[in-house]
Amino acid sequence: MKARNVKNLGQILMMSGLLVFLSSCINSNKKKEYADTGEIPVNREMIAELTSPPHVPTPVGKRLAKKLIVKMEIKEQEGEMVNGVRYIYWTFGGTVPGSFIRTRVGDEVEFHLQNHPDNKLPHNIDLHAVNGPGGGAESSFVAPGHEKVFSFKTLNPGLYVYHCATAPVGMHIGNGMYGLILVEPEGGLPPVDKEYYIMQGDFYTKGAYGDRGLQPFDMQKALDENPDYVVFNGHVGAMTGNNAITAKVGETVRLFVGNGGPNLVSSFHIIGEIFDRVHIEGGDRINDIVQTTLIPAGGAAIVEFKVDVPGTFILVDHSIFRAFNKGALAQLKVEGEEDKKIYSGEIEDGIYLPEGGGVQSMPAVKGVAEVDIPARSLEEQMEFGKSTYMQTCFACHQSEGQGIPNAFPPLAKSDYLNADVDRAIGIVLHGLSGEITVNGKKYNSVMTAQTLNDDEIANVLTYVYHSWGNSKKVVTPAMVKEVRDQ
Amino acid sequence: MPVKLTSYFLLLFALPWVAIWAQEDQMAKVKGGVYTPLYGADSTAVGVSDFYMDLYPVTNSEYLAFVNDHPEWKKSRVKKLFADGLYLRNWESDTKLGKKVVPNAPVTNVSWFAAKKYCECQGKRLPTMDEWEFAARADETMADARNKPGYNKYILGWYEAPHTFKNPIGSTFKNYYGIYDLHGLVWEWTSDFNSVLLSGESRKGNDEDANLFCGSAAIGATDLMNYAAFMRYAFRASIKANYTVQNLGFRCAKNVIDNKGEQELSFNSMK
């Protein structure tokens, strides 16, 4: 939220303006304004600091323009999209998105693009910060086992996308070849407390969301613009749980947010936070007080906000099915003192039942597909069950089965769960609504019937029963079938 | 006199055949035809004559034998003009493959110059890009499988799979012509690999932006769905004749017309 002492701020600005005026009388030659940023002279060489997401390099501060040497290595490598799903990513610097490059206006960037000998394909780089044919793509087209060097001068401050532009370009971007390059203005961006790097991307796999194994790129889905995954920073859960980004109450956070695409436009939003300032599309213009900012494919935005209260704030693409079902979720965890004036927390919990609560159900699917790979051991049941849990149960029952107080009952050390395994199977199969008591606390909400097959239910329940102090029951597909057939 | 003539006749008739058999032992005959390449001077149909193509890519052990016969192509002696610093990079030494190299896997990290020389020493030549593309349209059962959804998927699948250059020859499918491994192991050199996109082509002038980046790659292409071909053309455009790449090998080809001409010639001269 916006700083409240605007008046005081104005006074400070006036005073500091006076100081600048005074000091400028003393050092009148120190700062020279260049009408044409192309004329800014460079001073010495420097190796650029490159960082992996969600981190960004040190701000440029007051440093002079330099000859900045950027060494970027391209690697085609296997990674994990979500638990149990592997994918061959093509990367700038070994991560999706690629390494963050931080420059200032007037820098002369000497760019070394290195294509690892193990790679199969030629690549290049098109930096939107470059003024020149192909944004550098023309001069950087490099075969495996080779290195290309080109240089450019940063003329316009802003946050820019870079990406591979080798034919077929959609496939190179679709496999993760994008990142951000920041060009800071003279003197740098105003200092803030925390800075992070986030980039959205859509992915197209042969199998549906969560289908296990090594999933190849699906060209037809990419052409149809129908992704299986829409994620922040390359894979599901890149910034949730232990990987969440953090801040403290009262700090100002700046996010460098990009959208690699290849297809989708992002409606970037933080649940429970209002952006104080947004550099629209990564450029010069600032928009104040923004709820959701649109980030085009191949575009970026800088968003800034002060966090006022503690808690977990969820970053989403507000095209909300992408967030809920395709992975476009990240978390910002804020620690510090609560401020009940700004946010009270729950004050009262009453019951409201207009016409009796019926069980809300998803459209019934006849004959849910059998899994390709049945679990053969308890370890596999645990592994597969965890992946189902993270996709299906996690949103309500949370990562450690702790649930959400007053809304969703806990699964950890749950007396209700451990009392009756068939009842638990039945709830997953058919859903549940109405009041229940779990560990001495009353809950009255709705769980929908889940469209999972017998194997998946057996695995996920076995996972739950073997986690968080539960009774270590093993649930078999046969047990699920029995309850299903009742 | 009649006896002598007969033996003379036999000799003339038989000799070319012996030579042909020796060379075309491990080759398949590809019946030519007309096809439309992804890119071309005018993006229209191109005629391809009948030709022979090696059944398999050239292997490490075959190339080792060549290097032993032609020491100027040894790792330590090759001229930098003809092969860059990565030439036979994974080989242990000039004459030893070593542990990292699979003897019957395709030889890679060889330059265009080296590949060309190898084929010449076998009485063969590198296939042209059109010949290679023409033969590579085939799957197991059809000469042109480009419209089958599975065809593109298969090829894209191996472009994404790492380290396939270590797989032995013959480990992928046998195509319509009986040729193995055109897709699935390594990229392959062609004699005119750089003819389509390099801007050094003076006839093209500067009016046409022939670079394979961004949207401009889609201009002038005849089949926007053939991602696999896009990737091959992009790869070819990124290399130079002295480059040696870990995923790039080669196989040889041979004219059919010439041999046939010789046979006909010798046959006619007898009459």
PDB file of N, CA and C in Angstrom, chain B residues 12-87:
ATOM      1  N   LEU B  12      34.797 -57.094 -69.819  1.00  0.00           N
ATOM      2  CA  LEU B  12      34.256 -55.745 -69.891  1.00  0.00           C
ATOM      3  C   LEU B  12      32.921 -55.633 -69.152  1.00  0.00           C
ATOM      4  N   PHE B  13      32.155 -56.635 -69.334  1.00  0.00           N
ATOM      5  CA  PHE B  13      30.813 -56.619 -68.765  1.00  0.00           C
ATOM      6  C   PHE B  13      30.836 -56.797 -67.246  1.00  0.00           C
ATOM      7  N   ALA B  14      31.745 -57.673 -66.823  1.00  0.00           N
ATOM      8  CA  ALA B  14      31.744 -58.049 -65.411  1.00  0.00           C
ATOM      9  C   ALA B  14      32.454 -57.017 -64.537  1.00  0.00           C
ATOM     10  N   LEU B  15      33.517 -56.429 -65.036  1.00  0.00           N
ATOM     11  CA  LEU B  15      34.337 -55.568 -64.181  1.00  0.00           C
ATOM     12  C   LEU B  15      33.571 -54.436 -63.499  1.00  0.00           C
ATOM     13  N   PRO B  16      32.831 -53.679 -64.293  1.00  0.00           N
ATOM     14  CA  PRO B  16      32.095 -52.592 -63.631  1.00  0.00           C
ATOM     15  C   PRO B  16      31.160 -53.103 -62.553  1.00  0.00           C
ATOM     16  N   TRP B  17      30.591 -54.258 -62.799  1.00  0.00           N
ATOM     17  CA  TRP B  17      29.657 -54.807 -61.824  1.00  0.00           C
ATOM     18  C   TRP B  17      30.347 -55.152 -60.523  1.00  0.00           C
ATOM     19  N   VAL B  18      31.541 -55.733 -60.648  1.00  0.00           N
ATOM     20  CA  VAL B  18      32.304 -56.055 -59.439  1.00  0.00           C
ATOM     21  C   VAL B  18      32.550 -54.787 -58.649  1.00  0.00           C
ATOM     22  N   ALA B  19      32.966 -53.766 -59.370  1.00  0.00           N
ATOM     23  CA  ALA B  19      33.252 -52.490 -58.713  1.00  0.00           C
ATOM     24  C   ALA B  19      31.995 -51.943 -58.042  1.00  0.00           C
ATOM     25  N   ILE B  20      30.907 -52.024 -58.756  1.00  0.00           N
ATOM     26  CA  ILE B  20      29.654 -51.498 -58.212  1.00  0.00           C
ATOM     27  C   ILE B  20      29.248 -52.267 -56.959  1.00  0.00           C
ATOM     28  N   TRP B  21      29.357 -53.568 -57.039  1.00  0.00           N
ATOM     29  CA  TRP B  21      28.968 -54.370 -55.884  1.00  0.00           C
ATOM     30  C   TRP B  21      29.823 -54.045 -54.680  1.00  0.00           C
ATOM     31  N   ALA B  22      31.081 -53.884 -54.923  1.00  0.00           N
ATOM     32  CA  ALA B  22      31.976 -53.611 -53.804  1.00  0.00           C
ATOM     33  C   ALA B  22      31.584 -52.307 -53.131  1.00  0.00           C
ATOM     34  N   GLN B  23      31.229 -51.302 -53.934  1.00  0.00           N
ATOM     35  CA  GLN B  23      30.943 -50.002 -53.349  1.00  0.00           C
ATOM     36  C   GLN B  23      29.519 -49.884 -52.841  1.00  0.00           C
ATOM     37  N   GLU B  24      28.611 -50.531 -53.523  1.00  0.00           N
ATOM     38  CA  GLU B  24      27.219 -50.314 -53.190  1.00  0.00           C
ATOM     39  C   GLU B  24      26.657 -51.383 -52.273  1.00  0.00           C
ATOM     40  N   ASP B  25      27.582 -52.171 -51.755  1.00  0.00           N
ATOM     41  CA  ASP B  25      27.255 -53.215 -50.813  1.00  0.00           C
ATOM     42  C   ASP B  25      26.372 -52.714 -49.678  1.00  0.00           C
ATOM     43  N   GLN B  26      26.811 -51.665 -49.064  1.00  0.00           N
ATOM     44  CA  GLN B  26      26.113 -51.132 -47.888  1.00  0.00           C
ATOM     45  C   GLN B  26      25.331 -49.870 -48.236  1.00  0.00           C
ATOM     46  N   MET B  27      24.810 -49.854 -49.473  1.00  0.00           N
ATOM     47  CA  MET B  27      24.064 -48.666 -49.906  1.00  0.00           C
ATOM     48  C   MET B  27      22.676 -49.081 -50.381  1.00  0.00           C
ATOM     49  N   ALA B  28      21.780 -48.109 -50.361  1.00  0.00           N
ATOM     50  CA  ALA B  28      20.434 -48.359 -50.881  1.00  0.00           C
ATOM     51  C   ALA B  28      20.213 -47.445 -52.078  1.00  0.00           C
ATOM     52  N   LYS B  29      19.470 -47.962 -53.030  1.00  0.00           N
ATOM     53  CA  LYS B  29      19.170 -47.122 -54.191  1.00  0.00           C
ATOM     54  C   LYS B  29      17.888 -46.340 -53.897  1.00  0.00           C
ATOM     55  N   VAL B  30      17.973 -45.042 -54.081  1.00  0.00           N
ATOM     56  CA  VAL B  30      16.798 -44.196 -53.880  1.00  0.00           C
ATOM     57  C   VAL B  30      16.334 -43.737 -55.248  1.00  0.00           C
ATOM     58  N   LYS B  31      15.120 -44.110 -55.589  1.00  0.00           N
ATOM     59  CA  LYS B  31      14.582 -43.711 -56.886  1.00  0.00           C
ATOM     60  C   LYS B  31      14.196 -42.245 -56.818  1.00  0.00           C
ATOM     61  N   GLY B  32      14.734 -41.461 -57.724  1.00  0.00           N
ATOM     62  CA  GLY B  32      14.535 -40.016 -57.698  1.00  0.00           C
ATOM     63  C   GLY B  32      13.101 -39.613 -57.959  1.00  0.00           C
ATOM     64  N   GLY B  33      12.894 -38.327 -57.991  1.00  0.00           N
ATOM     65  CA  GLY B  33      11.547 -37.809 -58.206  1.00  0.00           C
ATOM     66  C   GLY B  33      11.557 -36.306 -58.016  1.00  0.00           C
ATOM     67  N   VAL B  34      10.389 -35.803 -57.775  1.00  0.00           N
ATOM     68  CA  VAL B  34      10.253 -34.359 -57.616  1.00  0.00           C
ATOM     69  C   VAL B  34       9.729 -34.084 -56.217  1.00  0.00           C
ATOM     70  N   TYR B  35      10.302 -33.104 -55.544  1.00  0.00           N
ATOM     71  CA  TYR B  35       9.761 -32.735 -54.227  1.00  0.00           C
ATOM     72  C   TYR B  35       9.958 -31.246 -53.983  1.00  0.00           C
ATOM     73  N   THR B  36       9.213 -30.714 -53.028  1.00  0.00           N
ATOM     74  CA  THR B  36       9.318 -29.294 -52.695  1.00  0.00           C
ATOM     75  C   THR B  36      10.063 -29.157 -51.381  1.00  0.00           C
ATOM     76  N   PRO B  37      11.273 -28.614 -51.426  1.00  0.00           N
ATOM     77  CA  PRO B  37      12.023 -28.454 -50.181  1.00  0.00           C
ATOM     78  C   PRO B  37      11.405 -27.370 -49.301  1.00  0.00           C
ATOM     79  N   LEU B  38      11.758 -27.351 -48.011  1.00  0.00           N
ATOM     80  CA  LEU B  38      11.260 -26.318 -47.102  1.00  0.00           C
ATOM     81  C   LEU B  38      11.711 -24.944 -47.577  1.00  0.00           C
ATOM     82  N   TYR B  39      12.968 -24.863 -47.975  1.00  0.00           N
ATOM     83  CA  TYR B  39      13.490 -23.623 -48.543  1.00  0.00           C
ATOM     84  C   TYR B  39      14.149 -23.947 -49.860  1.00  0.00           C
ATOM     85  N   GLY B  40      14.202 -22.999 -50.731  1.00  0.00           N
ATOM     86  CA  GLY B  40      14.911 -23.213 -51.968  1.00  0.00           C
ATOM     87  C   GLY B  40      14.999 -21.889 -52.682  1.00  0.00           C
ATOM     88  N   ALA B  41      15.722 -21.867 -53.778  1.00  0.00           N
ATOM     89  CA  ALA B  41      15.926 -20.622 -54.509  1.00  0.00           C
ATOM     90  C   ALA B  41      14.579 -19.988 -54.819  1.00  0.00           C
ATOM     91  N   ASP B  42      13.643 -20.776 -55.302  1.00  0.00           N
ATOM     92  CA  ASP B  42      12.337 -20.205 -55.631  1.00  0.00           C
ATOM     93  C   ASP B  42      11.199 -20.973 -54.964  1.00  0.00           C
ATOM     94  N   SER B  43      11.558 -21.809 -54.012  1.00  0.00           N
ATOM     95  CA  SER B  43      10.546 -22.544 -53.258  1.00  0.00           C
ATOM     96  C   SER B  43       9.570 -23.299 -54.150  1.00  0.00           C
ATOM     97  N   THR B  44      10.087 -23.830 -55.213  1.00  0.00           N
ATOM     98  CA  THR B  44       9.226 -24.676 -56.036  1.00  0.00           C
ATOM     99  C   THR B  44       9.808 -26.077 -56.080  1.00  0.00           C
ATOM    100  N   ALA B  45       9.125 -26.925 -56.801  1.00  0.00           N
ATOM    101  CA  ALA B  45       9.537 -28.314 -56.849  1.00  0.00           C
ATOM    102  C   ALA B  45      10.940 -28.458 -57.424  1.00  0.00           C
ATOM    103  N   VAL B  46      11.661 -29.438 -56.881  1.00  0.00           N
ATOM    104  CA  VAL B  46      13.036 -29.693 -57.291  1.00  0.00           C
ATOM    105  C   VAL B  46      13.114 -31.141 -57.761  1.00  0.00           C
ATOM    106  N   GLY B  47      13.813 -31.371 -58.855  1.00  0.00           N
ATOM    107  CA  GLY B  47      13.990 -32.736 -59.339  1.00  0.00           C
ATOM    108  C   GLY B  47      15.193 -33.376 -58.671  1.00  0.00           C
ATOM    109  N   VAL B  48      15.040 -34.612 -58.278  1.00  0.00           N
ATOM    110  CA  VAL B  48      16.161 -35.358 -57.693  1.00  0.00           C
ATOM    111  C   VAL B  48      16.343 -36.621 -58.539  1.00  0.00           C
ATOM    112  N   SER B  49      17.563 -36.838 -59.044  1.00  0.00           N
ATOM    113  CA  SER B  49      17.823 -38.042 -59.840  1.00  0.00           C
ATOM    114  C   SER B  49      18.017 -39.241 -58.925  1.00  0.00           C
ATOM    115  N   ASP B  50      17.970 -40.425 -59.515  1.00  0.00           N
ATOM    116  CA  ASP B  50      18.256 -41.632 -58.743  1.00  0.00           C
ATOM    117  C   ASP B  50      19.661 -41.529 -58.135  1.00  0.00           C
ATOM    118  N   PHE B  51      19.816 -42.045 -56.928  1.00  0.00           N
ATOM    119  CA  PHE B  51      21.146 -42.048 -56.309  1.00  0.00           C
ATOM    120  C   PHE B  51      21.243 -43.185 -55.311  1.00  0.00           C
ATOM    121  N   TYR B  52      22.485 -43.518 -54.961  1.00  0.00           N
ATOM    122  CA  TYR B  52      22.728 -44.482 -53.896  1.00  0.00           C
ATOM    123  C   TYR B  52      23.066 -43.736 -52.621  1.00  0.00           C
ATOM    124  N   MET B  53      22.598 -44.278 -51.501  1.00  0.00           N
ATOM    125  CA  MET B  53      22.931 -43.659 -50.218  1.00  0.00           C
ATOM    126  C   MET B  53      23.381 -44.752 -49.250  1.00  0.00           C
ATOM    127  N   ASP B  54      24.394 -44.438 -48.431  1.00  0.00           N
ATOM    128  CA  ASP B  54      24.851 -45.398 -47.408  1.00  0.00           C
ATOM    129  C   ASP B  54      23.682 -45.802 -46.516  1.00  0.00           C
ATOM    130  N   LEU B  55      23.645 -47.084 -46.157  1.00  0.00           N
ATOM    131  CA  LEU B  55      22.592 -47.554 -45.261  1.00  0.00           C
ATOM    132  C   LEU B  55      22.735 -46.942 -43.869  1.00  0.00           C
ATOM    133  N   TYR B  56      23.981 -46.709 -43.463  1.00  0.00           N
ATOM    134  CA  TYR B  56      24.255 -46.228 -42.104  1.00  0.00           C
ATOM    135  C   TYR B  56      25.171 -45.012 -42.153  1.00  0.00           C
ATOM    136  N   PRO B  57      25.136 -44.208 -41.097  1.00  0.00           N
ATOM    137  CA  PRO B  57      26.154 -43.162 -40.983  1.00  0.00           C
ATOM    138  C   PRO B  57      27.533 -43.813 -40.821  1.00  0.00           C
ATOM    139  N   VAL B  58      28.584 -43.107 -41.183  1.00  0.00           N
ATOM    140  CA  VAL B  58      29.947 -43.608 -41.014  1.00  0.00           C
ATOM    141  C   VAL B  58      30.258 -43.710 -39.521  1.00  0.00           C
ATOM    142  N   THR B  59      30.843 -44.854 -39.109  1.00  0.00           N
ATOM    143  CA  THR B  59      31.073 -45.067 -37.674  1.00  0.00           C
ATOM    144  C   THR B  59      32.470 -44.621 -37.257  1.00  0.00           C
ATOM    145  N   ASN B  60      32.664 -44.582 -35.952  1.00  0.00           N
ATOM    146  CA  ASN B  60      33.985 -44.253 -35.406  1.00  0.00           C
ATOM    147  C   ASN B  60      35.047 -45.222 -35.890  1.00  0.00           C
ATOM    148  N   SER B  61      34.737 -46.538 -35.890  1.00  0.00           N
ATOM    149  CA  SER B  61      35.789 -47.485 -36.296  1.00  0.00           C
ATOM    150  C   SER B  61      36.095 -47.361 -37.783  1.00  0.00           C
ATOM    151  N   GLU B  62      35.056 -47.114 -38.587  1.00  0.00           N
ATOM    152  CA  GLU B  62      35.326 -46.899 -40.012  1.00  0.00           C
ATOM    153  C   GLU B  62      36.202 -45.665 -40.232  1.00  0.00           C
ATOM    154  N   TYR B  63      35.906 -44.638 -39.450  1.00  0.00           N
ATOM    155  CA  TYR B  63      36.679 -43.408 -39.626  1.00  0.00           C
ATOM    156  C   TYR B  63      38.111 -43.577 -39.127  1.00  0.00           C
ATOM    157  N   LEU B  64      38.257 -44.434 -38.099  1.00  0.00           N
ATOM    158  CA  LEU B  64      39.594 -44.723 -37.578  1.00  0.00           C
ATOM    159  C   LEU B  64      40.450 -45.386 -38.663  1.00  0.00           C
ATOM    160  N   ALA B  65      39.840 -46.316 -39.406  1.00  0.00           N
ATOM    161  CA  ALA B  65      40.559 -46.979 -40.497  1.00  0.00           C
ATOM    162  C   ALA B  65      40.990 -45.947 -41.543  1.00  0.00           C
ATOM    163  N   PHE B  66      40.108 -44.999 -41.821  1.00  0.00           N
ATOM    164  CA  PHE B  66      40.414 -43.941 -42.791  1.00  0.00           C
ATOM    165  C   PHE B  66      41.579 -43.086 -42.314  1.00  0.00           C
ATOM    166  N   VAL B  67      41.548 -42.738 -41.035  1.00  0.00           N
ATOM    167  CA  VAL B  67      42.605 -41.899 -40.478  1.00  0.00           C
ATOM    168  C   VAL B  67      43.950 -42.627 -40.523  1.00  0.00           C
ATOM    169  N   ASN B  68      43.901 -43.938 -40.280  1.00  0.00           N
ATOM    170  CA  ASN B  68      45.146 -44.717 -40.355  1.00  0.00           C
ATOM    171  C   ASN B  68      45.721 -44.712 -41.764  1.00  0.00           C
ATOM    172  N   ASP B  69      44.857 -44.748 -42.752  1.00  0.00           N
ATOM    173  CA  ASP B  69      45.317 -44.716 -44.145  1.00  0.00           C
ATOM    174  C   ASP B  69      45.718 -43.326 -44.598  1.00  0.00           C
ATOM    175  N   HIS B  70      45.123 -42.327 -43.985  1.00  0.00           N
ATOM    176  CA  HIS B  70      45.365 -40.938 -44.401  1.00  0.00           C
ATOM    177  C   HIS B  70      45.762 -40.111 -43.196  1.00  0.00           C
ATOM    178  N   PRO B  71      47.038 -40.251 -42.799  1.00  0.00           N
ATOM    179  CA  PRO B  71      47.471 -39.638 -41.531  1.00  0.00           C
ATOM    180  C   PRO B  71      47.290 -38.122 -41.477  1.00  0.00           C
ATOM    181  N   GLU B  72      47.141 -37.496 -42.629  1.00  0.00           N
ATOM    182  CA  GLU B  72      46.964 -36.034 -42.574  1.00  0.00           C
ATOM    183  C   GLU B  72      45.635 -35.666 -41.919  1.00  0.00           C
ATOM    184  N   TRP B  73      44.744 -36.643 -41.749  1.00  0.00           N
ATOM    185  CA  TRP B  73      43.454 -36.378 -41.082  1.00  0.00           C
ATOM    186  C   TRP B  73      43.457 -36.825 -39.622  1.00  0.00           C
ATOM    187  N   LYS B  74      44.648 -37.152 -39.101  1.00  0.00           N
ATOM    188  CA  LYS B  74      44.744 -37.474 -37.682  1.00  0.00           C
ATOM    189  C   LYS B  74      44.469 -36.219 -36.863  1.00  0.00           C
ATOM    190  N   LYS B  75      43.956 -36.492 -35.658  1.00  0.00           N
ATOM    191  CA  LYS B  75      43.604 -35.415 -34.736  1.00  0.00           C
ATOM    192  C   LYS B  75      44.730 -34.389 -34.585  1.00  0.00           C
ATOM    193  N   SER B  76      45.952 -34.876 -34.417  1.00  0.00           N
ATOM    194  CA  SER B  76      47.056 -33.969 -34.113  1.00  0.00           C
ATOM    195  C   SER B  76      47.599 -33.290 -35.365  1.00  0.00           C
ATOM    196  N   ARG B  77      47.230 -33.825 -36.540  1.00  0.00           N
ATOM    197  CA  ARG B  77      47.874 -33.288 -37.739  1.00  0.00           C
ATOM    198  C   ARG B  77      46.931 -32.516 -38.632  1.00  0.00           C
ATOM    199  N   VAL B  78      45.662 -32.562 -38.349  1.00  0.00           N
ATOM    200  CA  VAL B  78      44.700 -31.930 -39.252  1.00  0.00           C
ATOM    201  C   VAL B  78      44.921 -30.412 -39.280  1.00  0.00           C
ATOM    202  N   LYS B  79      44.766 -29.837 -40.444  1.00  0.00           N
ATOM    203  CA  LYS B  79      44.968 -28.387 -40.574  1.00  0.00           C
ATOM    204  C   LYS B  79      43.748 -27.650 -40.016  1.00  0.00           C
ATOM    205  N   LYS B  80      44.020 -26.620 -39.241  1.00  0.00           N
ATOM    206  CA  LYS B  80      42.937 -25.873 -38.587  1.00  0.00           C
ATOM    207  C   LYS B  80      41.964 -25.279 -39.606  1.00  0.00           C
ATOM    208  N   LEU B  81      42.474 -25.032 -40.778  1.00  0.00           N
ATOM    209  CA  LEU B  81      41.632 -24.505 -41.843  1.00  0.00           C
ATOM    210  C   LEU B  81      40.534 -25.507 -42.208  1.00  0.00           C
ATOM    211  N   PHE B  82      40.838 -26.780 -42.002  1.00  0.00           N
ATOM    212  CA  PHE B  82      39.920 -27.840 -42.430  1.00  0.00           C
ATOM    213  C   PHE B  82      39.098 -28.443 -41.293  1.00  0.00           C
ATOM    214  N   ALA B  83      39.479 -28.170 -40.060  1.00  0.00           N
ATOM    215  CA  ALA B  83      38.718 -28.704 -38.931  1.00  0.00           C
ATOM    216  C   ALA B  83      39.063 -27.891 -37.693  1.00  0.00           C
ATOM    217  N   ASP B  84      38.034 -27.463 -36.961  1.00  0.00           N
ATOM    218  CA  ASP B  84      38.286 -26.608 -35.797  1.00  0.00           C
ATOM    219  C   ASP B  84      38.809 -27.404 -34.600  1.00  0.00           C
ATOM    220  N   GLY B  85      38.981 -26.740 -33.492  1.00  0.00           N
ATOM    221  CA  GLY B  85      39.630 -27.325 -32.310  1.00  0.00           C
ATOM    222  C   GLY B  85      38.894 -28.499 -31.678  1.00  0.00           C
ATOM    223  N   LEU B  86      37.665 -28.727 -32.059  1.00  0.00           N
ATOM    224  CA  LEU B  86      36.913 -29.825 -31.446  1.00  0.00           C
ATOM    225  C   LEU B  86      36.945 -31.098 -32.295  1.00  0.00           C
ATOM    226  N   TYR B  87      37.754 -31.117 -33.349  1.00  0.00           N
ATOM    227  CA  TYR B  87      37.845 -32.257 -34.259  1.00  0.00           C
ATOM    228  C   TYR B  87      38.156 -33.540 -33.491  1.00  0.00           C
TER     229      TYR B  87
END
